[in-house]
PDB file of C-alpha atoms and ligand atoms in Angstrom:
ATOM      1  CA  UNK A  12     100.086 114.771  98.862  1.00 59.00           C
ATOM      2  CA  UNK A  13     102.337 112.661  96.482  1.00 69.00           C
ATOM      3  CA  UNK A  14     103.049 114.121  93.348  1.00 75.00           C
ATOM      4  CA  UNK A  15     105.953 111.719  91.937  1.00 90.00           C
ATOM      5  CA  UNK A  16     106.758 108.199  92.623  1.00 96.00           C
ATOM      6  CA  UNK A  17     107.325 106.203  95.369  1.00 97.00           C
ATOM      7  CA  UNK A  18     110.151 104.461  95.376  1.00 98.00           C
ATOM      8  CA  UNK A  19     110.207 101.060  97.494  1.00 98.00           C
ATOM      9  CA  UNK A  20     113.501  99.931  98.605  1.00 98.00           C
ATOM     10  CA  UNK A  21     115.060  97.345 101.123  1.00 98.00           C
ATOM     11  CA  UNK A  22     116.821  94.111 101.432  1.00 98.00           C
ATOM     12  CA  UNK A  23     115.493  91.331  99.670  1.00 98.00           C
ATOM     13  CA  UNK A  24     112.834  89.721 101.340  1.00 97.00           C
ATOM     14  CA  UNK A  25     111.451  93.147 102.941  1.00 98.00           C
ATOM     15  CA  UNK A  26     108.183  92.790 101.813  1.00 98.00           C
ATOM     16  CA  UNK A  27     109.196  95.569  98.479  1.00 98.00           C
ATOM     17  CA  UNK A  28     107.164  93.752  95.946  1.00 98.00           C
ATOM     18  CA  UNK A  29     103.854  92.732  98.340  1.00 98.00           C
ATOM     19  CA  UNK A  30     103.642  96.434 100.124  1.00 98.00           C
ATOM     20  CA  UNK A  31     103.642  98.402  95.954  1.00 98.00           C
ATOM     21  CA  UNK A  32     100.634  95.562  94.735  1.00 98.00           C
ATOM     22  CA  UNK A  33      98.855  96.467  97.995  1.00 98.00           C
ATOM     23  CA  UNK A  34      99.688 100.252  97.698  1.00 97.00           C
ATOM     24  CA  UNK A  35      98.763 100.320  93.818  1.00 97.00           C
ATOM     25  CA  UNK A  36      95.106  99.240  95.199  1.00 96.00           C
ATOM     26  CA  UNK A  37      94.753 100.986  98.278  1.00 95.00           C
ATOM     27  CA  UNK A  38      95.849 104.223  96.455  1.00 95.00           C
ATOM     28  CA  UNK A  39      94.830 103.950  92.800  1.00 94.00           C
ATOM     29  CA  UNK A  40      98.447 104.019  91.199  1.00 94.00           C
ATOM     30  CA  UNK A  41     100.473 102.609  88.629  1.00 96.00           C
ATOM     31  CA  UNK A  42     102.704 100.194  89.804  1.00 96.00           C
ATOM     32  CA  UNK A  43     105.848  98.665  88.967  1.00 97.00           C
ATOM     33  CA  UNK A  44     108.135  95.982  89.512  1.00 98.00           C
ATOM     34  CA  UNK A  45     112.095  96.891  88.700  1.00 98.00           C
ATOM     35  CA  UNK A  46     112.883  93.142  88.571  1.00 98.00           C
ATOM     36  CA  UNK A  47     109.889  92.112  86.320  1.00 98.00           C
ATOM     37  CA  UNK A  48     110.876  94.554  84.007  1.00 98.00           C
ATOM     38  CA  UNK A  49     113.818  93.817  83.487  1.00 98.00           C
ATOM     39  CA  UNK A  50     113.628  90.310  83.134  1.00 98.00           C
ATOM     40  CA  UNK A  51     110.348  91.108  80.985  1.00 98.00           C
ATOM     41  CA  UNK A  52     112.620  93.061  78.466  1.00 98.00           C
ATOM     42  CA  UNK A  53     115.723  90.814  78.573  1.00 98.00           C
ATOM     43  CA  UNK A  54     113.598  87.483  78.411  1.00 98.00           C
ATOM     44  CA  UNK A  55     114.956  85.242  80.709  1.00 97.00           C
ATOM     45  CA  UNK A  56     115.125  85.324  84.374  1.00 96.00           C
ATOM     46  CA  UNK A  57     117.488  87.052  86.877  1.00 97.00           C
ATOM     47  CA  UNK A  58     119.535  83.962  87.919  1.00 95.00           C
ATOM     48  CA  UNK A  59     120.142  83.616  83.498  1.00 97.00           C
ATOM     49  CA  UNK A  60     120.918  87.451  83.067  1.00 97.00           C
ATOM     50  CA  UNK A  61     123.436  87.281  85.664  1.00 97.00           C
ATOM     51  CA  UNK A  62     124.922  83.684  84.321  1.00 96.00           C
ATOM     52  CA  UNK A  63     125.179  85.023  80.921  1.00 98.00           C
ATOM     53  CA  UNK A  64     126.161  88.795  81.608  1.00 98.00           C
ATOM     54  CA  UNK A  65     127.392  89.080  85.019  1.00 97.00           C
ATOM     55  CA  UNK A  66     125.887  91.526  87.374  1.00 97.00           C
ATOM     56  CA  UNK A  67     127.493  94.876  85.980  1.00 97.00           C
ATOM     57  CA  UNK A  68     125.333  94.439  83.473  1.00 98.00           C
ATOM     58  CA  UNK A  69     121.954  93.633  85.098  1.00 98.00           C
ATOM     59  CA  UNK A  70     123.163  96.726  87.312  1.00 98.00           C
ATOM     60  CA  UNK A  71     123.420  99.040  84.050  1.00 98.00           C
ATOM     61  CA  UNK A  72     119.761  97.643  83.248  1.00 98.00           C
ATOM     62  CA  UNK A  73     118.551  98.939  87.019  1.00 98.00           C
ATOM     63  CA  UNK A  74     120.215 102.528  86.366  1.00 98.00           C
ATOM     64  CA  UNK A  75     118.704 102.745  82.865  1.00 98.00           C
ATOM     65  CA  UNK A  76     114.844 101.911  84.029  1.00 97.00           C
ATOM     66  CA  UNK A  77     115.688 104.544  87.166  1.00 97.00           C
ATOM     67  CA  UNK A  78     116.861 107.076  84.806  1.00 97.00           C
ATOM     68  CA  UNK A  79     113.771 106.056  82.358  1.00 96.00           C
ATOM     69  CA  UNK A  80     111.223 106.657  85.856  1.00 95.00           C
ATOM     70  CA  UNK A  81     112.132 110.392  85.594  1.00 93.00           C
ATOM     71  CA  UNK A  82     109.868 110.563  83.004  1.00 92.00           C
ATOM     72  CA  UNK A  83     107.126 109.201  84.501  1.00 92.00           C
ATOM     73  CA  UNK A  84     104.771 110.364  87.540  1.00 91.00           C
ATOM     74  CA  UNK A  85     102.546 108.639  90.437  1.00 93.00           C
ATOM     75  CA  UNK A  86     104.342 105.588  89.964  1.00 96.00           C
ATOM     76  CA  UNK A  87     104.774 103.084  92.862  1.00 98.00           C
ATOM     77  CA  UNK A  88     108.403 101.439  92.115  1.00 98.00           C
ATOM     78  CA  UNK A  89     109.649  97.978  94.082  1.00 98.00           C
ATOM     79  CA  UNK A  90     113.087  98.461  93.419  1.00 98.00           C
ATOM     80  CA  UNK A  91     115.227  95.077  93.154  1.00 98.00           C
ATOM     81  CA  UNK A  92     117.139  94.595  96.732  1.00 98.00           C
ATOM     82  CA  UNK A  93     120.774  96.191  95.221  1.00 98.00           C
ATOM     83  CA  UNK A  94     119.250  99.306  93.320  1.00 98.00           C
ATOM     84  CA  UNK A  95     120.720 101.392  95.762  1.00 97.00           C
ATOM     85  CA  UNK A  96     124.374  99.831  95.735  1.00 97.00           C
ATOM     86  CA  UNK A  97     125.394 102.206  92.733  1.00 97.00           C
ATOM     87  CA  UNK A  98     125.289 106.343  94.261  1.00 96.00           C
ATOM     88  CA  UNK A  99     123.999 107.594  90.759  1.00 97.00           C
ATOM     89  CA  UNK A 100     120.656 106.050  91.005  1.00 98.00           C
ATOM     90  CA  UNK A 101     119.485 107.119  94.830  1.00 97.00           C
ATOM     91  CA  UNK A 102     120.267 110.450  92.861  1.00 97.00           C
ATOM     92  CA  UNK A 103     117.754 109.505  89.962  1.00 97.00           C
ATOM     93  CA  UNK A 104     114.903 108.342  92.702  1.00 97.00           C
ATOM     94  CA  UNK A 105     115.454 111.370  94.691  1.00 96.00           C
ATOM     95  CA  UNK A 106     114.671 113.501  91.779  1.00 94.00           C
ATOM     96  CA  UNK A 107     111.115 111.585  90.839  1.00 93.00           C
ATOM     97  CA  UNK A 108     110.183 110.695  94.295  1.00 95.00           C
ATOM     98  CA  UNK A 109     109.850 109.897  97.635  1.00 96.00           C
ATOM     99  CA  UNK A 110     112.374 106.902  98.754  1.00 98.00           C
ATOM    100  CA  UNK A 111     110.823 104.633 101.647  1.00 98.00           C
ATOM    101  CA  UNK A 112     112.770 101.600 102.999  1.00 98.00           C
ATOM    102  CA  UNK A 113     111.164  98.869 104.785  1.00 98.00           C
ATOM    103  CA  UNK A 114     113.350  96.720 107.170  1.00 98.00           C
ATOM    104  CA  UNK A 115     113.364  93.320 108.577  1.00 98.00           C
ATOM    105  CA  UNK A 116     115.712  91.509 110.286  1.00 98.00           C
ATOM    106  CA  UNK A 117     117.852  88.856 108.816  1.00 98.00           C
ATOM    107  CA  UNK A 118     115.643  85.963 110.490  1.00 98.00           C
ATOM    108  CA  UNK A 119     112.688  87.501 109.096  1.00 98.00           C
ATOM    109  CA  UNK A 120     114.175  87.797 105.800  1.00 98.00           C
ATOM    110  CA  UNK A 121     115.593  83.991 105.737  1.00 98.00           C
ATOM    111  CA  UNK A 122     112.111  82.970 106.439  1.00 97.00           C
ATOM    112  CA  UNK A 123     110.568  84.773 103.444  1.00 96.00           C
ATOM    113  CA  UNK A 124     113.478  83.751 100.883  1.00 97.00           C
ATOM    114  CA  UNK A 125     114.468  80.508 101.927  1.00 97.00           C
ATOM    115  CA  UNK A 126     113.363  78.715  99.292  1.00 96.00           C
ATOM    116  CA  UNK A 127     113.694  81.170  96.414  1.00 94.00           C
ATOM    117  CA  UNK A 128     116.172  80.208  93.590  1.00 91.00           C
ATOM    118  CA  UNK A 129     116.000  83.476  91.927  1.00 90.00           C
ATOM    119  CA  UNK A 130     118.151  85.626  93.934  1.00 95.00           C
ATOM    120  CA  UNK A 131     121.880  84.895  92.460  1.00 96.00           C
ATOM    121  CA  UNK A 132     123.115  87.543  95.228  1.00 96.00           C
ATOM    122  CA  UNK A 133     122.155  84.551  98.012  1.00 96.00           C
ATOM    123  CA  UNK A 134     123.394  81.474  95.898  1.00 91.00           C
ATOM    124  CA  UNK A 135     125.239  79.089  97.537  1.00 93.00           C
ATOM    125  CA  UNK A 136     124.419  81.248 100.948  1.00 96.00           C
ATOM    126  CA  UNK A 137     121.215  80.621 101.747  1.00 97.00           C
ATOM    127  CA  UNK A 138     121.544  81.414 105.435  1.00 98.00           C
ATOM    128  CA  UNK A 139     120.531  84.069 108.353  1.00 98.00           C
ATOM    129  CA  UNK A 140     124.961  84.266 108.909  1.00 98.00           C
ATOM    130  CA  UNK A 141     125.274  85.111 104.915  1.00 98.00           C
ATOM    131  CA  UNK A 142     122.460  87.206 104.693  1.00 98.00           C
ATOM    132  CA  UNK A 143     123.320  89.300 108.236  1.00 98.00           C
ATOM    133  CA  UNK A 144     126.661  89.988 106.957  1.00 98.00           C
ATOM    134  CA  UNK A 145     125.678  91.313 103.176  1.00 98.00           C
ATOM    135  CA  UNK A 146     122.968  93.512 105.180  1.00 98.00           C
ATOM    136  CA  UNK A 147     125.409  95.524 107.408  1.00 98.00           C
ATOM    137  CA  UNK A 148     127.328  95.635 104.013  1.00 98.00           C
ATOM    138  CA  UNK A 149     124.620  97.547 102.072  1.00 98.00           C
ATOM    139  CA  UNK A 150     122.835  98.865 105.696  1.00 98.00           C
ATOM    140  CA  UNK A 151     124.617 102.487 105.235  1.00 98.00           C
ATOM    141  CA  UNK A 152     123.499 102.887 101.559  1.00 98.00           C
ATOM    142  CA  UNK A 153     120.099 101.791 102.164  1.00 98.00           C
ATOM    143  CA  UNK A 154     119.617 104.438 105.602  1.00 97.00           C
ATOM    144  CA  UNK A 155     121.251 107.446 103.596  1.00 97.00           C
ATOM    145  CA  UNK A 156     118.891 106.771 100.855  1.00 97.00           C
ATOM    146  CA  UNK A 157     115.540 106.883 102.796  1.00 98.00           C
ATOM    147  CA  UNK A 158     113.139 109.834 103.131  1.00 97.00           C
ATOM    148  CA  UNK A 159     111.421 107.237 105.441  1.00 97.00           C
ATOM    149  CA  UNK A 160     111.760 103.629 107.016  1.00 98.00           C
ATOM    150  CA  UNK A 161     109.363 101.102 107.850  1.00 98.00           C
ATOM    151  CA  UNK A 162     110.213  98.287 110.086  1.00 98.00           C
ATOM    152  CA  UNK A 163     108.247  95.339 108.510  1.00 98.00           C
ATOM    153  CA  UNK A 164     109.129  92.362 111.078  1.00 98.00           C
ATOM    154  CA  UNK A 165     105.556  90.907 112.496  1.00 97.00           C
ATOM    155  CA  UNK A 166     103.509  93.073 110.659  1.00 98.00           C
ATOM    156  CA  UNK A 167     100.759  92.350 108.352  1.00 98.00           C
ATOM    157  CA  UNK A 168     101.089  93.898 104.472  1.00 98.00           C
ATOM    158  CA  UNK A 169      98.442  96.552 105.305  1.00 98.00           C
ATOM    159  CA  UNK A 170      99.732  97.398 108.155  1.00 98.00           C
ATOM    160  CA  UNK A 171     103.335  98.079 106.802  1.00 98.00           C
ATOM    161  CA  UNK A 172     100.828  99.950 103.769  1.00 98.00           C
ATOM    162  CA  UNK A 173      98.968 101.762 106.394  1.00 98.00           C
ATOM    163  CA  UNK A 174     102.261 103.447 107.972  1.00 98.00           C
ATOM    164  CA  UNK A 175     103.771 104.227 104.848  1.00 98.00           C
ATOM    165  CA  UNK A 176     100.771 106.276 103.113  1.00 96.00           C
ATOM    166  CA  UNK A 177     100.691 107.346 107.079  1.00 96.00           C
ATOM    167  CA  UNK A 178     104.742 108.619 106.952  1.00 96.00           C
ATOM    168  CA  UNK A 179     104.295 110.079 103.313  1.00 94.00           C
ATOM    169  CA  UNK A 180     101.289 111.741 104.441  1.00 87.00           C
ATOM    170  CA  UNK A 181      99.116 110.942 101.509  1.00 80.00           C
TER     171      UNK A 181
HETATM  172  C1  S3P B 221     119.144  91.770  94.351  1.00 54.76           C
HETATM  173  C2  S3P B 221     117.817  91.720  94.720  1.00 54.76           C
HETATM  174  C3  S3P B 221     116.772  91.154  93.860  1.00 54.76           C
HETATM  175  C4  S3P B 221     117.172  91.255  92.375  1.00 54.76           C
HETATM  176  C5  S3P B 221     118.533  90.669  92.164  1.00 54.76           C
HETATM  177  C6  S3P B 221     119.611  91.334  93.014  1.00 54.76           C
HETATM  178  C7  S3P B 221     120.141  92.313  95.320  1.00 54.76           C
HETATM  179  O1  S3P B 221     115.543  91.855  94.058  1.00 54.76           O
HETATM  180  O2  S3P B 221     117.136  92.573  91.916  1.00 54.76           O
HETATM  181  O3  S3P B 221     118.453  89.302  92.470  1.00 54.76           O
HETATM  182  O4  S3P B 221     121.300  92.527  94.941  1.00 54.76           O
HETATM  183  O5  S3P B 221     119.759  92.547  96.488  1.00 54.76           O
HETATM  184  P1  S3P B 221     114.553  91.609  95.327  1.00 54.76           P
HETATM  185  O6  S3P B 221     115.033  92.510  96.424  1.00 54.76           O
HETATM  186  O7  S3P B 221     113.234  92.017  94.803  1.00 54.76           O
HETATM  187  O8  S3P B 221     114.643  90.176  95.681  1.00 54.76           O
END
C-alpha cells in the first residue's frame, strides 16, 4: 500500500511521462509532470528557460517543486531526466515517496527522442554515441536513487505499469 508519492525517474526517453498518465488511470491518482510545471510557471519552454537562464537555474526550479512535493501525498511525479543529478533532491523524494527508475538502453532511447527539439541536454548530439556516454555519466546517481527499477526496452506502457504497481506492491 502506497501512502506518498511515486516518484518516476530515468533517462530521457524512458518512458517517465507515458508510464505516470497510464498509472494516474490505472490507479486513481494525481499526477504530475516536473517538466510541464515548470515550463507552465515560467512560460516558455525548456529549450527558452535554459537559453535565457542557463541550466543552474532550471535546476533550482526542479529542487524547489521537489521540496514543494513534500507537502503533498498520493502523487505520481515524472521527474525531468536530470532531477536526480543534484544529491539534495533524491533526499527530498526519499522523504515523500517511493523512487522507481525505468531503464532503456541508449538505442531504445534514440528511437523515442530522435526527433524531439526540446531536450537542450541532447542539442547538437542527437545520437546513440552522445546519449550512451551522458548515461554511464548519470547511471550511478540514477541506481543509488531507486527503491526499484524497471527495464522498459520492448515492453508495452502497461506492461512497464503492470510491474511497477507489481514491485511497489500496491
Ligand atoms: C533533462 C531531461 C528533460 C528535461 C530537461 C533536462 C535532463 O526531461 O527536464 O530537458 O537533463 O535529462 P525528460 O527526461 O522528461 O525528457
Amino acid at each position: 500500500m502506497i501512502t506518498g508519492n511515486i516518484f518516476l525517474i530515468g533517462f530521457m526517453g524512458t518512458g517517465k511521462s507515458t508510464a505516470a498518465r497510464e498509472l494516474k488511470k490505472m490507479l486513481h491518482m494525481e499526477c504530475m509532470e516536473m517538466d510541464d510545471m515548470i515550463v507552465e510557471r515560467q512560460g516558455m519552454p525548456i529549450s527558452q528557460i535554459f537559453q535565457k537562464f542557463g541550466e543552474a537555474f532550471f535546476r533550482d526550479l526542479e529542487t524547489g517543486l521537489l521540496v514543494e512535493l513534500k507537502g503533498k501525498k498520493n502523487m505520481i511525479v515524472s521527474c525531468g531526466g536530470g532531477a536526480v543529478l543534484r544529491p539534495e533532491n533524491i533526499g527530498h523524494m526519499k522523504e515523500s515517496g517511493k523512487v522507481v527508475l525505468l531503464s532503456a538502453t541508449p538505442q531504445t532511447v534514440y528511437g523515442r527522442v530522435k526527433n524531439s527539439t526540446n531536450r537542450p541536454v541532447l542539442n547538437g548530439n542527437m545520437n546513440v554515441e552522445y546519449i550512451q556516454e551522458l548515461m554511464e555519466k548519470r547511471r550511478e546517481k540514477y541506481e543509488k536513487a531507486a527503491d526499484i527499477v524497471i527495464v522498459t526496452d520492448g515492453k508495452t506502457t502497461g506492461q512497464v505499469c503492470d510491474e511497477i504497481i507489481r514491485a511497489l506492491e500496491i
